[in-house]
Short mmCIF file of C-alpha atoms and ligand atoms in Angstrom, two decimals:
data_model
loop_
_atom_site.label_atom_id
_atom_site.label_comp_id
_atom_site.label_asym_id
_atom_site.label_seq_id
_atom_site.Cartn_x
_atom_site.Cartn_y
_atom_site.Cartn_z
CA UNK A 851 203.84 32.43 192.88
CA UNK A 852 207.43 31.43 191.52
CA UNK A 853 209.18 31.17 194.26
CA UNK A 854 209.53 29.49 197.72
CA UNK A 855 211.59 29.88 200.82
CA UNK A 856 211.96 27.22 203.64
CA UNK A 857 213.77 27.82 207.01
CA UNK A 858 215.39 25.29 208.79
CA UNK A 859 216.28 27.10 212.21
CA UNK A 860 218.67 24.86 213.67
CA UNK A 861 223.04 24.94 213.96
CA UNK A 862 225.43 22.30 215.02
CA UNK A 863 227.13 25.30 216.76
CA UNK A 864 226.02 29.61 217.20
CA UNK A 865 228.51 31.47 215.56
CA UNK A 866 229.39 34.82 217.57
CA UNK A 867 228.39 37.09 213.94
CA UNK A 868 224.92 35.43 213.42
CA UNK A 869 221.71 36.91 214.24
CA UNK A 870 219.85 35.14 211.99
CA UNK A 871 216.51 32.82 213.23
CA UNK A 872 218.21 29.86 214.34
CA UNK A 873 218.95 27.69 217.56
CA UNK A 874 221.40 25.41 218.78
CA UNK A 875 220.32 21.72 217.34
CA UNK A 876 220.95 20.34 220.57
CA UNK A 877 217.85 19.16 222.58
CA UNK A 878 215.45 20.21 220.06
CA UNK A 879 212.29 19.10 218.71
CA UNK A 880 213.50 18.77 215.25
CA UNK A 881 211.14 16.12 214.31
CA UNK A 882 208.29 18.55 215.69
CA UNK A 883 209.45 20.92 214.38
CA UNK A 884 209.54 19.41 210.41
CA UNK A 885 206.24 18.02 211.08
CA UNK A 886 204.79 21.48 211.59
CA UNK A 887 206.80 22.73 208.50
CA UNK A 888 205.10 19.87 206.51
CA UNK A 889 201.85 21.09 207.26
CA UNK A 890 202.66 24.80 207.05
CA UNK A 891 203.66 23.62 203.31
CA UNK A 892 200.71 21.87 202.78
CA UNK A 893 198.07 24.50 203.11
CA UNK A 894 199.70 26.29 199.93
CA UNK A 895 198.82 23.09 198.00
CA UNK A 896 200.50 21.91 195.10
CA UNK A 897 202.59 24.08 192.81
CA UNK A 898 204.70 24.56 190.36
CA UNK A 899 207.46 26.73 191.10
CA UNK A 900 210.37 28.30 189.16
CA UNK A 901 212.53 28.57 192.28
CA UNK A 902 212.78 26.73 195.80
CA UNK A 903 215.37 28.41 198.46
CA UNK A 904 216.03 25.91 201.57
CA UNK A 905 217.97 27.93 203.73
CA UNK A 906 218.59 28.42 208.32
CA UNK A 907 219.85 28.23 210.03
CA UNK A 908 221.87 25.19 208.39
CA UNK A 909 219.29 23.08 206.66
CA UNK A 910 222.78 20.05 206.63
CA UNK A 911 222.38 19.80 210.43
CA UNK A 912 219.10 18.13 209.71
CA UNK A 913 219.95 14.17 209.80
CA UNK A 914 219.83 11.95 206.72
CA UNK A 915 216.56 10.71 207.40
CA UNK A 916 215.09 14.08 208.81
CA UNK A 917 216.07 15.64 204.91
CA UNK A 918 214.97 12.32 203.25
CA UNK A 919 211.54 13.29 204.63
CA UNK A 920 211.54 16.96 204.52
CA UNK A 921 212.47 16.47 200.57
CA UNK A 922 210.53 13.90 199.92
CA UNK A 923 207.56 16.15 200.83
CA UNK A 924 208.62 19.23 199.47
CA UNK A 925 209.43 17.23 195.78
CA UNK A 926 205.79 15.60 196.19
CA UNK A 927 204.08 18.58 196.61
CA UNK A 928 205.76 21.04 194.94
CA UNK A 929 207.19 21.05 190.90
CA UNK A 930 210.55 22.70 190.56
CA UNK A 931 211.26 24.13 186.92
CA UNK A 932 214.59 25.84 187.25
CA UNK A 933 216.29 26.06 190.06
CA UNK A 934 216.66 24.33 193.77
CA UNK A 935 219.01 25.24 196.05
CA UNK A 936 220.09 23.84 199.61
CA UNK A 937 222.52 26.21 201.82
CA UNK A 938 224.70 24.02 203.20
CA UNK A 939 228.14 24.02 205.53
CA UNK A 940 231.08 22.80 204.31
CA UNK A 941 231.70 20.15 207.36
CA UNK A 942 228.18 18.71 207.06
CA UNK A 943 228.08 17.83 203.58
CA UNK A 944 228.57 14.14 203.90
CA UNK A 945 228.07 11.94 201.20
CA UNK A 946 225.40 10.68 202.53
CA UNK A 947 223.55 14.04 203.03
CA UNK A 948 224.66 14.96 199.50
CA UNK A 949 223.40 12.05 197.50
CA UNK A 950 219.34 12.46 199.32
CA UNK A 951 219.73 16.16 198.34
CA UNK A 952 220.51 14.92 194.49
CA UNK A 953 217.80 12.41 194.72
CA UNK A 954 215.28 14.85 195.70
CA UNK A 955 216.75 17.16 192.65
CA UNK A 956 218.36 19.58 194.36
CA UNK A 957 220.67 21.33 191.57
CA UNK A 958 222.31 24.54 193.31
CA UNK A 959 224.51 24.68 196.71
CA UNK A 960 225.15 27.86 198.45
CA UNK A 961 227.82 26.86 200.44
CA UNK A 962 228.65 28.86 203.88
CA UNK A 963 232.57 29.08 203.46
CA UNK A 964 233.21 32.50 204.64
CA UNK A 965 236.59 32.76 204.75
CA UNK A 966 239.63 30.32 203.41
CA UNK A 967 241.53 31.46 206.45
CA UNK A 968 241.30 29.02 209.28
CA UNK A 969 241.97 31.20 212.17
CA UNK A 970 239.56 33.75 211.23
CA UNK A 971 236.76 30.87 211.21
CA UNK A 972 237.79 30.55 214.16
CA UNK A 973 236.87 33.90 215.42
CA UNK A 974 233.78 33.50 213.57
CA UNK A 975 232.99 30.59 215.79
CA UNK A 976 232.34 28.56 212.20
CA UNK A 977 232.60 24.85 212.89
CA UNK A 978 234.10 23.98 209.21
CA UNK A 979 237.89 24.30 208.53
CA UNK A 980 239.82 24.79 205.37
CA UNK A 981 240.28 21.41 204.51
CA UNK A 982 236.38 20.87 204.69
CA UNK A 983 235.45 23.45 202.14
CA UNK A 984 237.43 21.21 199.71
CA UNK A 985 236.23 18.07 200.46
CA UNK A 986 232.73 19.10 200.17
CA UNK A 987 233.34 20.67 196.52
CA UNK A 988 235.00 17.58 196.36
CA UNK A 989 231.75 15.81 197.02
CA UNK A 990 229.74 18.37 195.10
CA UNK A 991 232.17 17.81 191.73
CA UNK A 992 231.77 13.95 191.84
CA UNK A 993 228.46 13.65 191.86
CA UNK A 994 228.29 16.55 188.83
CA UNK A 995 226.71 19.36 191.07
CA UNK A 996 228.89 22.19 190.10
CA UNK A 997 226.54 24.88 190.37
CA UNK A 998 227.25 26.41 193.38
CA UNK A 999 227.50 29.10 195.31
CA UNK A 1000 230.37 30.09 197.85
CA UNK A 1001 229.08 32.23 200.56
CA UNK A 1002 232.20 34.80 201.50
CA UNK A 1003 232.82 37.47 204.40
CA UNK A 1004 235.26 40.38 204.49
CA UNK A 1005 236.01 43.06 207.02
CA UNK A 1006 236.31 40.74 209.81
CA UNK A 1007 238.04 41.26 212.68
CA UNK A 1008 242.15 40.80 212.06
CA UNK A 1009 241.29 39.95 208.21
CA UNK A 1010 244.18 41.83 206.42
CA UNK A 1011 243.96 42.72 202.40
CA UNK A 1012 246.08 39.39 201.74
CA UNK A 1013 243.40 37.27 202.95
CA UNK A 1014 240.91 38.45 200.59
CA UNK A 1015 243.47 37.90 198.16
CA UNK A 1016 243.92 34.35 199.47
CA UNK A 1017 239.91 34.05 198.83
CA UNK A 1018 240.24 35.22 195.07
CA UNK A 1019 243.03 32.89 194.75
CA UNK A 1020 240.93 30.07 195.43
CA UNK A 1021 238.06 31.07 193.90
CA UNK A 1022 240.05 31.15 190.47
CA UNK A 1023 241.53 27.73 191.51
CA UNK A 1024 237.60 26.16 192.51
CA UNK A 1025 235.72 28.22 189.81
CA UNK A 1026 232.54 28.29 191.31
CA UNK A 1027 229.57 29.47 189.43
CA UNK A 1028 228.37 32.51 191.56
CA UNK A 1029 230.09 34.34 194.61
CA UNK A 1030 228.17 36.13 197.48
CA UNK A 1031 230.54 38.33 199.39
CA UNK A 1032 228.90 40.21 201.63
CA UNK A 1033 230.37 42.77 204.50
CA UNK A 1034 230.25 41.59 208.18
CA UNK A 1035 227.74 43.55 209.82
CA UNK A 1036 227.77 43.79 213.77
CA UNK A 1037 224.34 42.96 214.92
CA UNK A 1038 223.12 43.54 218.18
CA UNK A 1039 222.84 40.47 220.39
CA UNK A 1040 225.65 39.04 218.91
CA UNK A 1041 229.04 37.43 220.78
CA UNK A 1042 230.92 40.09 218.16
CA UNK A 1043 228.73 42.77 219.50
CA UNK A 1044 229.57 42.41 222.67
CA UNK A 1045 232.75 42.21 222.52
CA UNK A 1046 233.46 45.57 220.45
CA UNK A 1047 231.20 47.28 222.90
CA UNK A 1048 233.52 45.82 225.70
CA UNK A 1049 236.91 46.72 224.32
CA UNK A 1050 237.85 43.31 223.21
CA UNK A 1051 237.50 43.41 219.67
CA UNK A 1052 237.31 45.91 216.79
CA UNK A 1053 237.16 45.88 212.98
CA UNK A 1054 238.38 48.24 210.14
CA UNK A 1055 236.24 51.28 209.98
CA UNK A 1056 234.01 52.51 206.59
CA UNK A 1057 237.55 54.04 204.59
CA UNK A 1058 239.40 50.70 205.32
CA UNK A 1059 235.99 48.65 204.65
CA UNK A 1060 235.57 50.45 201.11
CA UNK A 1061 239.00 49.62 199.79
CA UNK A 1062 238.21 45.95 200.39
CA UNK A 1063 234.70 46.27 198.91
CA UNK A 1064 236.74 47.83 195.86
CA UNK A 1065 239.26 44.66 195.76
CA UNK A 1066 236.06 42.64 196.00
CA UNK A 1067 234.38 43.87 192.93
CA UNK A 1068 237.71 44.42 191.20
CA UNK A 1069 239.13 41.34 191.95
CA UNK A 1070 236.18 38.87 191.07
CA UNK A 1071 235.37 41.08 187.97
CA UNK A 1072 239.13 39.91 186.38
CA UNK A 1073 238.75 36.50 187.12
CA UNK A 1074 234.93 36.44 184.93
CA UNK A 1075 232.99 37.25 188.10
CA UNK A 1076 231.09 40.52 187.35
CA UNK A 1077 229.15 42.11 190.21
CA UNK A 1078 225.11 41.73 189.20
CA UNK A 1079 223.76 43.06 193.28
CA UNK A 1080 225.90 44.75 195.82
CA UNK A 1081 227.24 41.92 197.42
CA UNK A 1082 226.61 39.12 194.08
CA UNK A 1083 228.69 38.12 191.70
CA UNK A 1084 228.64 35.21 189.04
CA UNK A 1085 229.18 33.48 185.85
CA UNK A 1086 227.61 34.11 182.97
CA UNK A 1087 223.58 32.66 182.83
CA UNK A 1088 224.23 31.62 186.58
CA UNK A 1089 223.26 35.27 188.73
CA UNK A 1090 220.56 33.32 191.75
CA UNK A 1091 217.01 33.07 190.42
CA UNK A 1092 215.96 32.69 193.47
CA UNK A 1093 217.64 35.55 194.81
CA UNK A 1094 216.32 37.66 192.08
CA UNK A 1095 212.75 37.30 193.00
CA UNK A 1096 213.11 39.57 195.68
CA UNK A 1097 215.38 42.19 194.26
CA UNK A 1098 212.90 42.27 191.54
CA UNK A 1099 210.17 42.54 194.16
CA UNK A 1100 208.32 39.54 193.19
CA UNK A 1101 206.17 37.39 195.15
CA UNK A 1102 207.03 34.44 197.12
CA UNK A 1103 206.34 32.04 199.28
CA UNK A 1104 208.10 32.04 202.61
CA UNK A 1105 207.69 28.60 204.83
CA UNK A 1106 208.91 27.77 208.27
CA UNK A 1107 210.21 29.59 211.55
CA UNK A 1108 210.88 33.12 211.42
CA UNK A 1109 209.97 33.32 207.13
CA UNK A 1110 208.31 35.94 205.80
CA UNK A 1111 206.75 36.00 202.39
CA UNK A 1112 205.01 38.30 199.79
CA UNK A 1113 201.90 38.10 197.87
CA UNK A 1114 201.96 40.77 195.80
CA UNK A 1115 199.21 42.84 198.05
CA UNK A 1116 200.47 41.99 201.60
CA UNK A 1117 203.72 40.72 203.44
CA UNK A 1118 203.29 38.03 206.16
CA UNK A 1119 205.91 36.77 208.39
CA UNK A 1120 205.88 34.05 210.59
CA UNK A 1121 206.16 33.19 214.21
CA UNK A 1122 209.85 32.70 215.08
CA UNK A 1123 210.57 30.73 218.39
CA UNK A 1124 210.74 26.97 217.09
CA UNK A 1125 208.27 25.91 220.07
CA UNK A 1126 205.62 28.21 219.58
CA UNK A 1127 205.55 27.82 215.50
CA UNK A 1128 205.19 24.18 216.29
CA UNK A 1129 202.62 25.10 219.18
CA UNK A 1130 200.92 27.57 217.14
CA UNK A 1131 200.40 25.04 213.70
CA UNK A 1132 199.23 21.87 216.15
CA UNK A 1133 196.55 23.97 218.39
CA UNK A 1134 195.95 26.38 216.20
CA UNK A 1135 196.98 25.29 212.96
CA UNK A 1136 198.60 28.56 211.56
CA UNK A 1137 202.23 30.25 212.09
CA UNK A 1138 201.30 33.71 210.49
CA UNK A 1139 202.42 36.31 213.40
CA UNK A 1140 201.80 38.90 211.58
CA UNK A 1141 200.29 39.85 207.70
CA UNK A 1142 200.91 44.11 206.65
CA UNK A 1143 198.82 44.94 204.16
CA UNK A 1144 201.01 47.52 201.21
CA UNK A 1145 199.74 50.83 200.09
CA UNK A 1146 200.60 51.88 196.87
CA UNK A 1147 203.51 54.10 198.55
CA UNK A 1148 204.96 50.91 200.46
CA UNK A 1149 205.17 48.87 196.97
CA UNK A 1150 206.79 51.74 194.87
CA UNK A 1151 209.37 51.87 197.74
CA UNK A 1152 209.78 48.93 198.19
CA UNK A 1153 210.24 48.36 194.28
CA UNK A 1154 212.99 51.25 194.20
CA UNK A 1155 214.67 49.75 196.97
CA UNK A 1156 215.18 46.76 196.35
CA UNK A 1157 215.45 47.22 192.38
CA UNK A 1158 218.38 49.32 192.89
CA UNK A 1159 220.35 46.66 195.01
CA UNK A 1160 221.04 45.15 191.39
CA UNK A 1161 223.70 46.77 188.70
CA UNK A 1162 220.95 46.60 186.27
CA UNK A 1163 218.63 48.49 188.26
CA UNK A 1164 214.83 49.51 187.95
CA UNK A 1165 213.14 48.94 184.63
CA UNK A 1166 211.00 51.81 183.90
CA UNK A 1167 208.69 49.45 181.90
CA UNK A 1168 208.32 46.99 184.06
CA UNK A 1169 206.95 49.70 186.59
CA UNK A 1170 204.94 50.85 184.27
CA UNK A 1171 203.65 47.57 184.03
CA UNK A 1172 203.55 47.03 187.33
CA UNK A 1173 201.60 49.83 188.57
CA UNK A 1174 199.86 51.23 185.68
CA UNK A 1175 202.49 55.01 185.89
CA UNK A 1176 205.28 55.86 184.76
CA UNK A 1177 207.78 55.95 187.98
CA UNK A 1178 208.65 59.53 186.80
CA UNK A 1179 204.88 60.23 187.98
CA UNK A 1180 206.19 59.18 191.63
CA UNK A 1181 209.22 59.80 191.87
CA UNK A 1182 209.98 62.50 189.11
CA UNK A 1183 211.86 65.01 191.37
CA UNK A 1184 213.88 62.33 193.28
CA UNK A 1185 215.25 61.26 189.90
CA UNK A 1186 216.20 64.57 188.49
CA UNK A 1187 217.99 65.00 192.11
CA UNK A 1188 219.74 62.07 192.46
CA UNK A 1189 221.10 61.83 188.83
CA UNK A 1190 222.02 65.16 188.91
CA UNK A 1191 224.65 64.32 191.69
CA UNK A 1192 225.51 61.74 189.66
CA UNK A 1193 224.36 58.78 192.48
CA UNK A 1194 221.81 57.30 190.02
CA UNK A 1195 221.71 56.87 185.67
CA UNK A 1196 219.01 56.03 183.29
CA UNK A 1197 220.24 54.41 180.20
CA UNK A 1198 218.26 52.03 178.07
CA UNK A 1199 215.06 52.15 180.26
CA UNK A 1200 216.67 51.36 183.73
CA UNK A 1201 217.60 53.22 186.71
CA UNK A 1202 220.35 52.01 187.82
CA UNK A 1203 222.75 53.39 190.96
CA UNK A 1204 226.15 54.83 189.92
CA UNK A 1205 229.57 53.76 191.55
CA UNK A 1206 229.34 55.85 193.68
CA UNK A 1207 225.68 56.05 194.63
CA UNK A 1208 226.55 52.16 195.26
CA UNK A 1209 229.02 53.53 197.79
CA UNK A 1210 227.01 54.49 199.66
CA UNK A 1211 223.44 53.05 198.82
CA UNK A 1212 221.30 53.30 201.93
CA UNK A 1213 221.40 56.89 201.68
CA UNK A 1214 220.08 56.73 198.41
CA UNK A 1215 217.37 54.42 199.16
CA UNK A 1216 216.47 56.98 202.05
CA UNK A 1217 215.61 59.14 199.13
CA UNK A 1218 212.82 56.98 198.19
CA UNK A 1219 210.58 56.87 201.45
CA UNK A 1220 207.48 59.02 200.55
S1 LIG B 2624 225.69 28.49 210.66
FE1 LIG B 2624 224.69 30.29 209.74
S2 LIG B 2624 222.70 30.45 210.74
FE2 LIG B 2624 223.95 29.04 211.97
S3 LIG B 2624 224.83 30.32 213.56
FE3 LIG B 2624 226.32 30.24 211.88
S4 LIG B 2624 225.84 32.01 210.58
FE4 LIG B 2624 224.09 31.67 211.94
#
């Protein structure tokens, strides 16, 4: 393995888009809870790893002390070559916080910013305000950790075209190293949900939602940003190794709450309701919920799928490699199809998806299910 993932389930406050594998902070047995964690990371004993993700949740709503312990762990245990990175929110990177995360070696911040518009966090229920995203790059600068990340939304409810232009403006002002911008996606079970099923709240449908993915791209690309994944940008020598291990269907380790994780063979993914992952490791001293075993069919999709989510694509050598045929042998007809209509290109040994098979890329991927 290269890679690892760690999940820290909790928020300072739900935000009514999320419906990620997290819970309020409030109440909860956080100390439990990293205890557990600690031993799920234990029984991989020790490694060295290109890549270690800590993400939630909101890994920064952990206390100073609770990620003093968590890191000092991890860093024991576990050699990081490359690259480390802690998600954090913009309103809970304290100096304090920051200089335990340097200590432990951290060198890469994804942080959640979302949108430079403060009444649009607002809607998003986001607890961090404009000024806060600039004190914490603040923070980040002085201390010399300028690689990171801002994590962006567009299509949100009321967002007009100016705010995304707002975004790029500060973007060229802050000069981050990499940009993820992704689209907001209802989810069920969501306060956002809810509401647009109610009446109370809509967003711009797919035409309106396409012209800002187009700014997006276009946008970031002139100021040195050039799209690498659908919703990934960054600066030269700085696209997320991390990140990467999964588009390039890699294995990795995935620890805590609600991960899931891939060995190559089989996926696994873990119990998600902090009490009984913390039940389940101290009576029973595993957190697996579930482990799928891949066919051969399940990895070639899988390896089209998620391939194709980057600009470079699929390399037809490194499937080769991979699976000992050439992917024309799989997926020969597919190929011919799709690049025929001009959704898909093969140039210099990758597949790659056009601009408009990006467009509209889940109906490509359908193409792959066999
Ligand atoms: S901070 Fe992140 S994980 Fe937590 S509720 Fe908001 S979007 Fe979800």
């Amino acid at each position: 393995m290269d890679s690892m993932y760690v999940h820290i389930p909790f928020c300072n406050r739900i935000c009514t888009y999320c419906d990620f594998n997290k819970v309020l902070i409030k109440n909860q047995p956080v100390d439990d809870y990293i205890t557990a964690l600690i031993t799920e990371l234990k029984s991989y004993g020790e490694q060295t790893l290109k890549t270690i993700y800590v993400g939630g949740g909101t890994p920064t709503a952990l206390t100073v002390t609770q990620l003093d312990r968590l890191l000092s762990f991890i860093t024991a245990q576990f050699t990081v070559t490359d690259e480390f990175t802690f998600e954090a929110n913009p309103d809970e990177l304290t100096t304090e916080k920051l200089d335990v995360l340097n200590n432990y070696g951290v060198n890469r911040v994804s942080l959640g910013v979302q949108t430079f518009n403060n009444d649009l966090l607002k809607v998003l229920g986001r607890t961090h305000n404009f000024d806060d995203i600039f004190k914490s790059i603040n923070h980040l600068e002085k201390i010399g950790l300028t690689n990171y990340s801002l994590d962006l939304m567009y299509n949100l409810p009321g967002e007009t075209f100016d705010d995304i232009d707002m975004s790029l403006k500060y973007v060229s002002e802050l000069k981050p190293k990499h940009i993820s911008w992704y689209s907001l996606i209802i989810e069920p079970h969501t306060v956002f949900y809810n509401k647009i099923n109610q009446g109370k709240m809509s967003i711009a449908g797919s035409l309106e939602e396409g012209e800002k993915y187009d700014k997006v791209i276009a946008g970031l690309d002139n100021l040195g940003y050039p799209q690498y994944e659908i919703s990934n940008f960054a600066v030269s020598a700085y696209e997320s190794m991390h990140n990467k291990t999964y588009w390039l269907n890699e294995p990795y380790i995935g620890a805590g709450a609600g991960s899931h994780g891939y060995t190559g063979d089989f996926r696994y993914y873990n119990i998600k309701p902090v009490n009984h992952y913390i039940n389940n490791m101290n009576e029973h001293g595993t957190v697996v919920k579930e482990k799928l075993q891949l066919t051969d069919n399940d990895k070639f999709e899988e390896e089209m799928f998620l391939g194709l989510r980057l600009n470079k694509g699929v390399s037809e050598a490194r499937f080769k490699e991979k699976y000992g045929l050439p992917v024309d042998a799989v997926y020969g007809d597919v190929l011919k199809n799709l690049t025929a209509r001009k959704l898909l290109k093969r140039q210099g040994g990758y597949i790659a998806l056009t601009e408009a098979g990006r467009m509209i890329g889940n109906d490509v991927f359908v193409e792959f299910l066999l």
